Amino acid sequence: METKAAHLANLLQTCIDHKAHLAGKLIHSQILRNGFFADIFLSNRLVELYSKCGSLGSARKAFDKMPKRNIYSWNAIVGAYCKVGSLEDAYDLFVEMPERTVVSWNTVIGALAKNGHEGRAVDLYKTMIWEGFKPTHFTFASVLSAYGSLGDVRRGRICHGLVVKVGLDSNLYVGNAIVGMYVKNGSVRDAVRGFGELSEPNEVSFTTIIDVLEQTDQVRDALNMFSKMHRNGIRIDAVAFSSIVGVCARGNFGELGSSDECQRVSSYGFGLQAHGLATKLGVETDLHFCNSLLDMYVKHGKMDLAEIVFANLPEVSVVSWNILIAGYGQEGQGEKALELLQWMYLQGFEPDEVTFVGMLGASIKCGDIETARRMFDKISAPSVSSWNAMLSGYSQKGNDGVAIVLFRKMQFQCVRPDQNTIPVILNSCAGMRLLKCGKQVHAASIRESLHRDVFVASGLVDMYSKCGDLHKAKLIFDRIPERDIVCWNSMISGLTFHSHNWDAIALFKQMLEKGMGPTQFTYASIVSSCATLGALSLGRQIHAHMVKSGYTNEVYVGTALIDLYSKCGNADEAQQFFDGMNVKNVVSWNEMIHGSAQNGRGDKAVEFFEEMIRSGVKPDGITFTVVLTACSHSGLVDEGMRIFKSMEQQHMVQPMAEHYTCIIDTLGRAGRFDEAEMLIDNMPYQDEPILWEVLLSACRVHANVNLGRRAAEQLFRLDPHNPSPYVLLSNIYAALERWDDASAVRKLMSGRGVVKHPAYSWTEYKDGVQAFMVDEDLTWIESSSH
């Protein structure tokens, strides 16, 4: 009988090893038929068999019908419930156990730790210690994993200390758990130290430490660790290869490698070597590795190699498509990305949200805001990064109103903004000068505790500055604990923009005293302040500072210097600097043309305009405004008319009100009123006061009373409280000795409560600028200085 029972036990073990459920049931029937069910060993094997085959119900029936049970019976049924995740039933059985072994405790603690019940696992571990059971390497591995998931590094360290105390720190299984616990808690230094204490690290050890080094941007160390893994003969599987090419995908970090390596390679070069090694070891067929490899080539912009990897994938997934689509988006090839999306549909793949996010980024980078919006609208629940991308796209395109509406929609959908959202939307508020809206965004930043972020604070300073609330901007600026250059630039440019030029210069000096290095935007703002003030001496000092800092080759800085020297009457010096500029854009040319016009060099301004056309730089509306102004001030009437007519015919620039103003001023100064009147009668800007003001001024010079009266009447209608037309019309009558008409205009002006304000002039002296103001009757003069 014993021989037969032993034979049945051997057969059961074979069934357990091969998970032969049907054969096991036949043996079960033989056990019952031969009356062996009372044999505890055979009954335990039956519970184990059904557990291995996933038949929990049969395992429980076998357990319940056992006439006698021992500790192995209980461990087997508890293990069966743990295996299928029925943790409550497993725990209830564990509590019912008449006696427990370390195996019993380890089984339940391990199951709880693996299935998201880390807190209960730790509590059970403490009870185990209290009841006098000695933990094993399985216990510590589970508990350390639980502490890692709970983020409890303090208790994790205590457990680590106990591991050392009981002498299990040399166990590889426990050692890997220690490293993993520190990794999950972000204690990189402790994780690396724990790895270094492993006597014989395996592929799990190396893969774990490579991942944590990659996550903390320690790329050089990660690559060296992989090299060490290979040199030590550790088996490198697909997971390890995926990790290392993920490291190589981080970007081109230049020369990498340790000092003892003969060959030093870039991260991309290392990735190529890893690809070759993976092919040699037969890992290149693993889909996860292939997708990681595809991502590496994409991140380095090697789209030709990425296409080859994609074409040879053993199995294409949606992830593979997403990586390739995002890659072409990263390269700014939006059309190629859209073509791939269409091909993806044709191949029977359904795009997911990652696909649309990739297409969104591609479209934004290409400036295709319409396609980007279509992709955005297909995302069921956009993440904050998707909202940010869309908001940034609209802001960059100048569609600030749409950006603000979209931001409100984002709030209605309860998507919380982050430190990247707020600066973008503040920029849109600043662009539209919407102070009220900007204040609401400020309130939202305070609600989300983002207002202390340096980028958000800079955005607030910029918004309040551009919207004219300089007091609020300065308050925020002063409260920023660690200002970066963006903060300083925002405050300085705001002061410059609102003509608080001396305050801007004072802040610039304070910035230098703080040891903050100016950028091209700082210099451009401060030189603009000097130009507005006519402070040539101070401007020269700033110029010298720029030369020392190496910023004179920046196009915006150069343009500001041209403006400075031109406004201060140094046209030759402005041209000398302009001629030495390495890069000239349309703004530079415009400033040089404008500077020539300011200094009475109309012919030179026209020459610069013609040279600009020959250089291939396309003129814009501002170009025509400044060159037509130059023609007007220099009496170049025919040149002005020729350039005005060329706007639409040759350069496809639609004339605006300011262009008509310039050409009417040109004709008026020359006394060609018939042409001027004909132009006014046919232009689409009849209600622009500046046009009539220019015409009226010319009529005063040439005593054209009839056309002057028409211009004045138009101005009385359009801007009844502007004193200029009253004064100019009165002066026309006075020049013709029509005193009654002149008096009537003065009475009309007085009756309407129109007041003429005094003008002022200024001149620079050694310590600043002196301003002179004079009233209408020249009865007194007041001077002030800064």
mmCIF file with all atom_site columns, N, CA and C in Angstrom, residues 688-719:
data_model
loop_
_atom_site.group_PDB
_atom_site.id
_atom_site.type_symbol
_atom_site.label_atom_id
_atom_site.label_alt_id
_atom_site.label_comp_id
_atom_site.label_asym_id
_atom_site.label_entity_id
_atom_site.label_seq_id
_atom_site.pdbx_PDB_ins_code
_atom_site.Cartn_x
_atom_site.Cartn_y
_atom_site.Cartn_z
_atom_site.occupancy
_atom_site.B_iso_or_equiv
_atom_site.pdbx_formal_charge
_atom_site.auth_seq_id
_atom_site.auth_comp_id
_atom_site.auth_asym_id
_atom_site.auth_atom_id
_atom_site.pdbx_PDB_model_num
ATOM 1  N N  . GLU A 1 688 ? -9.554  109.531 -40.635 1.00 0.00 ? 688 GLU A N  1
ATOM 2  C CA . GLU A 1 688 ? -8.301  109.518 -39.872 1.00 0.00 ? 688 GLU A CA 1
ATOM 3  C C  . GLU A 1 688 ? -7.874  110.962 -39.614 1.00 0.00 ? 688 GLU A C  1
ATOM 4  N N  . PRO A 1 689 ? -7.940  111.436 -38.359 1.00 0.00 ? 689 PRO A N  1
ATOM 5  C CA . PRO A 1 689 ? -7.623  112.853 -38.070 1.00 0.00 ? 689 PRO A CA 1
ATOM 6  C C  . PRO A 1 689 ? -6.233  113.275 -38.509 1.00 0.00 ? 689 PRO A C  1
ATOM 7  N N  . ILE A 1 690 ? -5.225  112.384 -38.385 1.00 0.00 ? 690 ILE A N  1
ATOM 8  C CA . ILE A 1 690 ? -3.853  112.763 -38.689 1.00 0.00 ? 690 ILE A CA 1
ATOM 9  C C  . ILE A 1 690 ? -3.695  113.204 -40.141 1.00 0.00 ? 690 ILE A C  1
ATOM 10 N N  . LEU A 1 691 ? -4.480  112.588 -41.047 1.00 0.00 ? 691 LEU A N  1
ATOM 11 C CA . LEU A 1 691 ? -4.413  112.970 -42.465 1.00 0.00 ? 691 LEU A CA 1
ATOM 12 C C  . LEU A 1 691 ? -4.828  114.419 -42.656 1.00 0.00 ? 691 LEU A C  1
ATOM 13 N N  . TRP A 1 692 ? -5.931  114.802 -42.012 1.00 0.00 ? 692 TRP A N  1
ATOM 14 C CA . TRP A 1 692 ? -6.425  116.165 -42.151 1.00 0.00 ? 692 TRP A CA 1
ATOM 15 C C  . TRP A 1 692 ? -5.514  117.161 -41.426 1.00 0.00 ? 692 TRP A C  1
ATOM 16 N N  . GLU A 1 693 ? -4.892  116.711 -40.309 1.00 0.00 ? 693 GLU A N  1
ATOM 17 C CA . GLU A 1 693 ? -3.959  117.586 -39.606 1.00 0.00 ? 693 GLU A CA 1
ATOM 18 C C  . GLU A 1 693 ? -2.755  117.928 -40.488 1.00 0.00 ? 693 GLU A C  1
ATOM 19 N N  . VAL A 1 694 ? -2.229  116.927 -41.182 1.00 0.00 ? 694 VAL A N  1
ATOM 20 C CA . VAL A 1 694 ? -1.078  117.136 -42.056 1.00 0.00 ? 694 VAL A CA 1
ATOM 21 C C  . VAL A 1 694 ? -1.450  118.085 -43.194 1.00 0.00 ? 694 VAL A C  1
ATOM 22 N N  . LEU A 1 695 ? -2.630  117.861 -43.758 1.00 0.00 ? 695 LEU A N  1
ATOM 23 C CA . LEU A 1 695 ? -3.076  118.727 -44.855 1.00 0.00 ? 695 LEU A CA 1
ATOM 24 C C  . LEU A 1 695 ? -3.284  120.151 -44.372 1.00 0.00 ? 695 LEU A C  1
ATOM 25 N N  . LEU A 1 696 ? -3.892  120.320 -43.183 1.00 0.00 ? 696 LEU A N  1
ATOM 26 C CA . LEU A 1 696 ? -4.136  121.645 -42.628 1.00 0.00 ? 696 LEU A CA 1
ATOM 27 C C  . LEU A 1 696 ? -2.826  122.381 -42.351 1.00 0.00 ? 696 LEU A C  1
ATOM 28 N N  . SER A 1 697 ? -1.836  121.649 -41.855 1.00 0.00 ? 697 SER A N  1
ATOM 29 C CA . SER A 1 697 ? -0.534  122.256 -41.579 1.00 0.00 ? 697 SER A CA 1
ATOM 30 C C  . SER A 1 697 ? 0.099   122.786 -42.856 1.00 0.00 ? 697 SER A C  1
ATOM 31 N N  . ALA A 1 698 ? -0.009  121.986 -43.942 1.00 0.00 ? 698 ALA A N  1
ATOM 32 C CA . ALA A 1 698 ? 0.542   122.431 -45.232 1.00 0.00 ? 698 ALA A CA 1
ATOM 33 C C  . ALA A 1 698 ? -0.220  123.649 -45.752 1.00 0.00 ? 698 ALA A C  1
ATOM 34 N N  . CYS A 1 699 ? -1.531  123.650 -45.550 1.00 0.00 ? 699 CYS A N  1
ATOM 35 C CA . CYS A 1 699 ? -2.336  124.802 -45.992 1.00 0.00 ? 699 CYS A CA 1
ATOM 36 C C  . CYS A 1 699 ? -1.936  126.076 -45.247 1.00 0.00 ? 699 CYS A C  1
ATOM 37 N N  . ARG A 1 700 ? -1.559  125.940 -43.965 1.00 0.00 ? 700 ARG A N  1
ATOM 38 C CA . ARG A 1 700 ? -1.111  127.120 -43.207 1.00 0.00 ? 700 ARG A CA 1
ATOM 39 C C  . ARG A 1 700 ? 0.161   127.696 -43.803 1.00 0.00 ? 700 ARG A C  1
ATOM 40 N N  . VAL A 1 701 ? 1.096   126.778 -44.175 1.00 0.00 ? 701 VAL A N  1
ATOM 41 C CA . VAL A 1 701 ? 2.369   127.234 -44.735 1.00 0.00 ? 701 VAL A CA 1
ATOM 42 C C  . VAL A 1 701 ? 2.145   127.967 -46.050 1.00 0.00 ? 701 VAL A C  1
ATOM 43 N N  . HIS A 1 702 ? 1.236   127.435 -46.881 1.00 0.00 ? 702 HIS A N  1
ATOM 44 C CA . HIS A 1 702 ? 1.015   127.994 -48.215 1.00 0.00 ? 702 HIS A CA 1
ATOM 45 C C  . HIS A 1 702 ? -0.217  128.893 -48.275 1.00 0.00 ? 702 HIS A C  1
ATOM 46 N N  . ALA A 1 703 ? -0.816  129.175 -47.108 1.00 0.00 ? 703 ALA A N  1
ATOM 47 C CA . ALA A 1 703 ? -1.972  130.080 -47.022 1.00 0.00 ? 703 ALA A CA 1
ATOM 48 C C  . ALA A 1 703 ? -3.107  129.652 -47.936 1.00 0.00 ? 703 ALA A C  1
ATOM 49 N N  . ASN A 1 704 ? -3.356  128.346 -48.014 1.00 0.00 ? 704 ASN A N  1
ATOM 50 C CA . ASN A 1 704 ? -4.477  127.815 -48.817 1.00 0.00 ? 704 ASN A CA 1
ATOM 51 C C  . ASN A 1 704 ? -5.706  127.779 -47.918 1.00 0.00 ? 704 ASN A C  1
ATOM 52 N N  . VAL A 1 705 ? -6.457  128.858 -47.928 1.00 0.00 ? 705 VAL A N  1
ATOM 53 C CA . VAL A 1 705 ? -7.534  129.014 -46.972 1.00 0.00 ? 705 VAL A CA 1
ATOM 54 C C  . VAL A 1 705 ? -8.711  128.091 -47.253 1.00 0.00 ? 705 VAL A C  1
ATOM 55 N N  . ASN A 1 706 ? -9.034  127.865 -48.523 1.00 0.00 ? 706 ASN A N  1
ATOM 56 C CA . ASN A 1 706 ? -10.211 127.046 -48.839 1.00 0.00 ? 706 ASN A CA 1
ATOM 57 C C  . ASN A 1 706 ? -10.018 125.585 -48.428 1.00 0.00 ? 706 ASN A C  1
ATOM 58 N N  . LEU A 1 707 ? -8.897  125.014 -48.852 1.00 0.00 ? 707 LEU A N  1
ATOM 59 C CA . LEU A 1 707 ? -8.622  123.621 -48.493 1.00 0.00 ? 707 LEU A CA 1
ATOM 60 C C  . LEU A 1 707 ? -8.341  123.514 -46.999 1.00 0.00 ? 707 LEU A C  1
ATOM 61 N N  . GLY A 1 708 ? -7.732  124.578 -46.451 1.00 0.00 ? 708 GLY A N  1
ATOM 62 C CA . GLY A 1 708 ? -7.458  124.591 -45.013 1.00 0.00 ? 708 GLY A CA 1
ATOM 63 C C  . GLY A 1 708 ? -8.737  124.566 -44.197 1.00 0.00 ? 708 GLY A C  1
ATOM 64 N N  . ARG A 1 709 ? -9.757  125.369 -44.653 1.00 0.00 ? 709 ARG A N  1
ATOM 65 C CA . ARG A 1 709 ? -11.032 125.358 -43.939 1.00 0.00 ? 709 ARG A CA 1
ATOM 66 C C  . ARG A 1 709 ? -11.687 123.985 -44.005 1.00 0.00 ? 709 ARG A C  1
ATOM 67 N N  . ARG A 1 710 ? -11.601 123.330 -45.151 1.00 0.00 ? 710 ARG A N  1
ATOM 68 C CA . ARG A 1 710 ? -12.185 121.983 -45.282 1.00 0.00 ? 710 ARG A CA 1
ATOM 69 C C  . ARG A 1 710 ? -11.515 120.997 -44.316 1.00 0.00 ? 710 ARG A C  1
ATOM 70 N N  . ALA A 1 711 ? -10.189 121.080 -44.280 1.00 0.00 ? 711 ALA A N  1
ATOM 71 C CA . ALA A 1 711 ? -9.448  120.173 -43.389 1.00 0.00 ? 711 ALA A CA 1
ATOM 72 C C  . ALA A 1 711 ? -9.805  120.450 -41.935 1.00 0.00 ? 711 ALA A C  1
ATOM 73 N N  . ALA A 1 712 ? -9.901  121.739 -41.563 1.00 0.00 ? 712 ALA A N  1
ATOM 74 C CA . ALA A 1 712 ? -10.211 122.098 -40.182 1.00 0.00 ? 712 ALA A CA 1
ATOM 75 C C  . ALA A 1 712 ? -11.606 121.624 -39.793 1.00 0.00 ? 712 ALA A C  1
ATOM 76 N N  . GLU A 1 713 ? -12.566 121.783 -40.700 1.00 0.00 ? 713 GLU A N  1
ATOM 77 C CA . GLU A 1 713 ? -13.940 121.351 -40.407 1.00 0.00 ? 713 GLU A CA 1
ATOM 78 C C  . GLU A 1 713 ? -14.016 119.836 -40.194 1.00 0.00 ? 713 GLU A C  1
ATOM 79 N N  . GLN A 1 714 ? -13.233 119.120 -40.967 1.00 0.00 ? 714 GLN A N  1
ATOM 80 C CA . GLN A 1 714 ? -13.186 117.663 -40.771 1.00 0.00 ? 714 GLN A CA 1
ATOM 81 C C  . GLN A 1 714 ? -12.614 117.326 -39.386 1.00 0.00 ? 714 GLN A C  1
ATOM 82 N N  . LEU A 1 715 ? -11.596 118.069 -38.972 1.00 0.00 ? 715 LEU A N  1
ATOM 83 C CA . LEU A 1 715 ? -10.980 117.818 -37.668 1.00 0.00 ? 715 LEU A CA 1
ATOM 84 C C  . LEU A 1 715 ? -11.906 118.231 -36.530 1.00 0.00 ? 715 LEU A C  1
ATOM 85 N N  . PHE A 1 716 ? -12.668 119.340 -36.731 1.00 0.00 ? 716 PHE A N  1
ATOM 86 C CA . PHE A 1 716 ? -13.635 119.729 -35.702 1.00 0.00 ? 716 PHE A CA 1
ATOM 87 C C  . PHE A 1 716 ? -14.650 118.609 -35.484 1.00 0.00 ? 716 PHE A C  1
ATOM 88 N N  . ARG A 1 717 ? -14.994 117.912 -36.583 1.00 0.00 ? 717 ARG A N  1
ATOM 89 C CA . ARG A 1 717 ? -15.963 116.809 -36.496 1.00 0.00 ? 717 ARG A CA 1
ATOM 90 C C  . ARG A 1 717 ? -15.354 115.570 -35.836 1.00 0.00 ? 717 ARG A C  1
ATOM 91 N N  . LEU A 1 718 ? -14.117 115.268 -36.227 1.00 0.00 ? 718 LEU A N  1
ATOM 92 C CA . LEU A 1 718 ? -13.497 114.027 -35.765 1.00 0.00 ? 718 LEU A CA 1
ATOM 93 C C  . LEU A 1 718 ? -12.901 114.145 -34.365 1.00 0.00 ? 718 LEU A C  1
ATOM 94 N N  . ASP A 1 719 ? -12.327 115.289 -34.051 1.00 0.00 ? 719 ASP A N  1
ATOM 95 C CA . ASP A 1 719 ? -11.626 115.447 -32.764 1.00 0.00 ? 719 ASP A CA 1
ATOM 96 C C  . ASP A 1 719 ? -11.859 116.866 -32.254 1.00 0.00 ? 719 ASP A C  1
#
